[in-house]
Short mmCIF file of C-alpha atoms in Angstrom, two decimals:
data_model
loop_
_atom_site.label_atom_id
_atom_site.label_comp_id
_atom_site.label_asym_id
_atom_site.label_seq_id
_atom_site.Cartn_x
_atom_site.Cartn_y
_atom_site.Cartn_z
CA MET A 1408 -9.32 -16.59 -20.71
CA PHE A 1409 -11.65 -15.00 -18.16
CA ASP A 1410 -15.25 -13.95 -18.73
CA PHE A 1411 -16.67 -11.17 -16.57
CA SER A 1412 -19.90 -10.76 -18.50
CA ASN A 1413 -22.67 -9.26 -16.34
CA GLN A 1414 -20.19 -8.33 -13.61
CA ILE A 1415 -19.73 -4.78 -12.36
CA VAL A 1416 -16.04 -3.98 -11.86
CA VAL A 1417 -14.88 -0.80 -10.14
CA VAL A 1418 -11.30 0.18 -11.03
CA THR A 1419 -9.79 2.95 -8.94
CA GLY A 1420 -6.79 4.92 -10.14
CA ALA A 1421 -8.04 4.06 -13.61
CA ARG A 1422 -6.07 6.75 -15.46
CA GLY A 1423 -2.70 5.52 -14.15
CA ASN A 1424 -0.44 3.09 -15.96
CA LEU A 1425 -1.55 0.12 -13.86
CA GLY A 1426 -5.17 1.20 -13.54
CA SER A 1427 -5.52 1.70 -17.26
CA ALA A 1428 -4.06 -1.73 -17.99
CA VAL A 1429 -6.38 -3.35 -15.44
CA ALA A 1430 -9.39 -1.55 -16.87
CA ARG A 1431 -8.56 -2.59 -20.43
CA ARG A 1432 -8.07 -6.22 -19.41
CA PHE A 1433 -11.45 -6.29 -17.66
CA LEU A 1434 -13.05 -4.61 -20.66
CA ALA A 1435 -11.61 -7.28 -22.95
CA ALA A 1436 -13.10 -9.86 -20.58
CA ARG A 1437 -16.55 -8.27 -21.14
CA ALA A 1438 -16.93 -6.65 -17.72
CA THR A 1439 -19.13 -3.63 -17.11
CA LEU A 1440 -16.77 -0.95 -15.83
CA ALA A 1441 -17.00 1.88 -13.33
CA LEU A 1442 -13.71 3.74 -13.72
CA VAL A 1443 -12.67 6.06 -10.90
CA ASP A 1444 -9.83 8.54 -10.75
CA HIS A 1445 -8.75 11.77 -9.09
CA ALA A 1446 -8.40 13.29 -12.56
CA GLY A 1447 -11.51 14.55 -14.30
CA ASP A 1448 -10.88 15.43 -17.93
CA GLY A 1449 -7.83 13.19 -17.94
CA LEU A 1450 -9.97 10.15 -17.24
CA ARG A 1451 -12.33 10.96 -20.11
CA ALA A 1452 -9.36 11.52 -22.41
CA ALA A 1453 -7.79 8.19 -21.44
CA PHE A 1454 -11.05 6.33 -22.06
CA ALA A 1455 -12.60 8.41 -24.81
CA ASP A 1456 -14.09 5.26 -26.30
CA LEU A 1457 -16.09 4.67 -23.11
CA ALA A 1458 -16.81 8.25 -22.06
CA ASP A 1459 -20.33 8.37 -23.50
CA SER A 1460 -21.11 4.67 -23.38
CA PRO A 1461 -24.38 3.72 -21.66
CA ASP A 1462 -22.75 0.43 -20.64
CA HIS A 1463 -19.93 1.91 -18.54
CA LEU A 1464 -19.44 4.73 -16.06
CA LEU A 1465 -16.54 7.18 -15.74
CA LEU A 1466 -16.23 9.00 -12.43
CA GLY A 1467 -13.46 11.58 -12.45
CA GLY A 1468 -12.50 14.12 -9.83
CA VAL A 1469 -12.97 11.66 -6.95
CA ASP A 1470 -10.73 12.09 -3.90
CA LEU A 1471 -10.51 8.62 -2.40
CA THR A 1472 -8.78 9.95 0.71
CA ASP A 1473 -12.10 11.66 1.51
CA GLU A 1474 -14.74 9.33 2.94
CA PRO A 1475 -17.86 11.31 1.91
CA ALA A 1476 -16.53 11.60 -1.65
CA THR A 1477 -15.80 7.87 -1.74
CA ARG A 1478 -19.23 6.95 -0.40
CA HIS A 1479 -20.81 9.24 -3.00
CA MET A 1480 -18.83 7.47 -5.71
CA VAL A 1481 -20.06 4.08 -4.53
CA ALA A 1482 -23.64 5.40 -4.39
CA GLN A 1483 -23.32 6.56 -8.01
CA VAL A 1484 -22.16 3.10 -9.07
CA ILE A 1485 -25.05 1.45 -7.22
CA ASP A 1486 -27.56 3.92 -8.67
CA ARG A 1487 -26.33 3.05 -12.16
CA PHE A 1488 -25.70 -0.68 -11.92
CA GLY A 1489 -27.25 -1.91 -8.66
CA ARG A 1490 -24.22 -3.86 -7.45
CA ILE A 1491 -20.41 -4.07 -7.27
CA ASP A 1492 -18.90 -7.48 -7.99
CA VAL A 1493 -15.22 -6.50 -8.05
CA LEU A 1494 -13.18 -3.67 -6.57
CA ALA A 1495 -9.77 -3.45 -8.26
CA ASN A 1496 -7.93 -0.79 -6.29
CA THR A 1497 -4.78 0.40 -8.06
CA VAL A 1498 -4.43 3.69 -6.17
CA GLY A 1499 -0.99 4.27 -4.67
CA GLY A 1500 2.25 6.14 -4.91
CA PHE A 1501 5.91 6.23 -3.91
CA ARG A 1502 8.06 8.71 -2.04
CA ALA A 1503 11.39 7.78 -0.50
CA GLY A 1504 15.05 8.74 -0.31
CA ASP A 1505 15.60 9.89 3.26
CA PRO A 1506 16.22 8.11 6.57
CA VAL A 1507 13.45 8.36 9.14
CA HIS A 1508 15.02 11.24 11.05
CA ASP A 1509 15.22 13.31 7.84
CA THR A 1510 11.82 12.35 6.43
CA PRO A 1511 9.35 15.23 6.59
CA LEU A 1512 6.20 14.50 8.56
CA ASP A 1513 4.23 15.61 5.51
CA THR A 1514 5.81 12.79 3.49
CA PHE A 1515 4.90 10.20 6.11
CA GLU A 1516 1.33 11.43 6.30
CA PHE A 1517 1.05 11.64 2.51
CA MET A 1518 2.17 8.03 2.06
CA LEU A 1519 -0.21 6.75 4.73
CA SER A 1520 -3.07 8.74 3.21
CA LEU A 1521 -2.48 7.80 -0.42
CA ASN A 1522 -1.66 4.14 0.10
CA ALA A 1523 -3.40 3.01 3.30
CA ARG A 1524 -6.18 5.50 4.03
CA THR A 1525 -7.64 5.04 0.54
CA ALA A 1526 -7.78 1.25 0.94
CA PHE A 1527 -9.40 1.62 4.37
CA ILE A 1528 -12.03 4.10 3.17
CA LEU A 1529 -12.80 2.05 0.07
CA GLY A 1530 -13.36 -1.01 2.23
CA ARG A 1531 -15.75 0.88 4.49
CA ALA A 1532 -17.72 2.06 1.46
CA VAL A 1533 -17.76 -1.10 -0.67
CA VAL A 1534 -17.99 -3.95 1.85
CA PRO A 1535 -21.56 -3.16 3.01
CA VAL A 1536 -22.65 -3.38 -0.64
CA MET A 1537 -21.00 -6.77 -1.06
CA LEU A 1538 -22.45 -8.04 2.21
CA ARG A 1539 -25.97 -7.13 1.06
CA GLN A 1540 -25.52 -8.84 -2.30
CA GLY A 1541 -23.87 -11.92 -0.79
CA GLY A 1542 -20.35 -11.77 -2.17
CA GLY A 1543 -17.65 -9.96 -4.08
CA LYS A 1544 -13.94 -9.62 -4.74
CA ILE A 1545 -11.58 -6.92 -3.48
CA ILE A 1546 -8.01 -6.60 -4.74
CA HIS A 1547 -5.70 -3.93 -3.33
CA THR A 1548 -2.24 -2.87 -4.50
CA ALA A 1549 0.51 -3.19 -1.88
CA ALA A 1550 4.26 -3.66 -2.48
CA PRO A 1551 7.18 -5.91 -1.50
CA ALA A 1552 8.40 -3.04 0.68
CA GLY A 1553 5.38 -3.69 2.89
CA GLU A 1554 6.80 -7.08 3.89
CA LYS A 1555 10.19 -5.83 5.08
CA GLY A 1556 11.39 -2.36 5.95
CA ARG A 1557 14.12 -0.91 3.78
CA LYS A 1558 16.47 1.96 4.44
CA ASN A 1559 15.42 5.40 3.29
CA SER A 1560 11.85 4.34 2.52
CA ALA A 1561 10.20 3.96 5.92
CA ALA A 1562 7.11 6.01 5.12
CA TYR A 1563 6.44 4.05 1.93
CA SER A 1564 7.16 0.69 3.59
CA ALA A 1565 4.91 1.47 6.54
CA SER A 1566 2.04 2.54 4.31
CA LYS A 1567 2.25 -0.59 2.17
CA ALA A 1568 2.58 -2.80 5.26
CA ALA A 1569 -0.67 -1.25 6.43
CA VAL A 1570 -2.33 -2.27 3.16
CA ILE A 1571 -1.18 -5.88 3.60
CA ARG A 1572 -2.38 -6.08 7.22
CA LEU A 1573 -5.67 -4.43 6.25
CA THR A 1574 -6.10 -7.01 3.48
CA GLU A 1575 -5.45 -9.89 5.90
CA SER A 1576 -7.85 -8.52 8.50
CA MET A 1577 -10.63 -7.89 6.01
CA ALA A 1578 -10.19 -11.35 4.54
CA ALA A 1579 -10.52 -12.94 7.98
CA GLU A 1580 -13.64 -10.91 8.67
CA LEU A 1581 -15.36 -11.43 5.33
CA LYS A 1582 -14.46 -14.83 3.89
CA ALA A 1583 -17.45 -16.52 5.52
CA ASN A 1584 -19.66 -14.02 3.67
CA GLY A 1585 -18.42 -14.93 0.21
CA ILE A 1586 -16.09 -11.94 -0.10
CA ASN A 1587 -12.49 -12.52 -1.14
CA VAL A 1588 -9.96 -9.85 -0.15
CA ASN A 1589 -6.42 -10.09 -1.48
CA CYS A 1590 -3.60 -7.81 -2.57
CA ILE A 1591 -0.85 -7.75 -5.16
CA LEU A 1592 2.80 -6.85 -4.53
CA PRO A 1593 4.22 -5.51 -7.80
CA GLY A 1594 7.90 -5.35 -8.50
CA THR A 1595 9.19 -2.34 -10.42
CA ILE A 1596 6.50 -1.60 -12.98
CA ASP A 1597 7.62 -0.89 -16.53
CA THR A 1598 6.18 2.60 -17.01
CA PRO A 1599 7.44 5.66 -18.91
CA GLN A 1600 7.90 7.45 -15.60
CA ASN A 1601 10.08 4.68 -14.14
CA ARG A 1602 12.14 4.48 -17.32
CA GLU A 1603 12.78 8.21 -17.14
CA ALA A 1604 13.69 8.02 -13.45
CA MET A 1605 16.00 5.00 -13.90
CA PRO A 1606 17.34 5.25 -17.46
CA ASN A 1607 20.23 2.83 -16.87
CA ALA A 1608 18.10 0.00 -15.50
CA ASN A 1609 17.38 -3.23 -17.34
CA PHE A 1610 13.77 -2.64 -18.33
CA ASP A 1611 13.38 -6.26 -19.45
CA ARG A 1612 13.44 -7.33 -15.81
CA TRP A 1613 10.56 -5.09 -14.82
CA VAL A 1614 6.89 -6.05 -14.71
CA PRO A 1615 4.66 -4.83 -17.56
CA PRO A 1616 1.37 -3.36 -16.30
CA GLU A 1617 -0.49 -5.85 -18.47
CA ASP A 1618 1.09 -8.77 -16.60
CA LEU A 1619 -0.08 -7.30 -13.31
CA ALA A 1620 -3.52 -6.78 -14.79
CA ASP A 1621 -3.73 -10.50 -15.55
CA VAL A 1622 -3.18 -11.24 -11.85
CA PHE A 1623 -5.96 -8.82 -10.93
CA LEU A 1624 -8.29 -10.71 -13.26
CA PHE A 1625 -7.29 -14.04 -11.77
CA LEU A 1626 -7.92 -12.86 -8.20
CA ALA A 1627 -11.26 -11.42 -9.30
CA SER A 1628 -12.31 -14.67 -10.97
CA ASP A 1629 -14.01 -17.72 -9.58
CA ALA A 1630 -10.71 -19.58 -9.99
CA ALA A 1631 -9.49 -17.65 -6.92
CA ARG A 1632 -12.55 -18.44 -4.81
CA ALA A 1633 -10.46 -20.27 -2.17
CA ILE A 1634 -7.83 -17.50 -1.84
CA HIS A 1635 -8.30 -15.17 1.12
CA GLY A 1636 -5.86 -12.65 2.59
CA ALA A 1637 -3.04 -13.38 0.14
CA ALA A 1638 -0.29 -10.91 -0.67
CA VAL A 1639 0.74 -12.08 -4.14
CA PRO A 1640 4.23 -11.05 -5.30
CA VAL A 1641 4.41 -10.22 -9.01
CA LEU A 1642 8.06 -9.31 -9.39
CA GLY A 1643 8.99 -10.04 -12.96
CA LEU A 1644 12.67 -10.92 -13.15
CA THR A 1645 13.78 -8.63 -10.33
#
């Protein structure tokens, strides 16, 4: 349905369930991929078919909470391909279960770092590239919890709210420069880990990673050229 031939797509968190699905969808749409993940050997194992390809780039062992490491990653992509047309950022995580007064400070800081700091640092590293080349697409991963606080998940909700507000601010700053910035709000994703954690749930109501990947491709396509600062809910049947 979409054709990303001759486009350079950076997928962060590429070894994860969502990141892998996003990467495979872009690959099927003929994109040139730069796949980024904190894991090193795990990334090569997950994409063994691309590991030695001259047409794609696998960058494992990258800590996206670290700005110098992130800037080095972007420099490697530019050295190899000369541009970045799409940033599909699937990095994120979930910790919850306690009210605010019982939530360890480490948990709060971890959620902000993993979910919000990474999006902020990626923007600082990638946006100057897109400004120089005259355009690009950035898609972050937020969550419905970022729109409304929920009990026993304040740290997670606050971190995802930060991603949404960051997306809106970046979109307002960059839309006149041909750069679209949007984010996706997934419902419960149908992953092996979530099935194990919630064995009595109705899995049919959850969102397959592949369905979320299709929304990433839409927001990265020219069909979404007029969409700026959107937080798109993709909730399945929940």
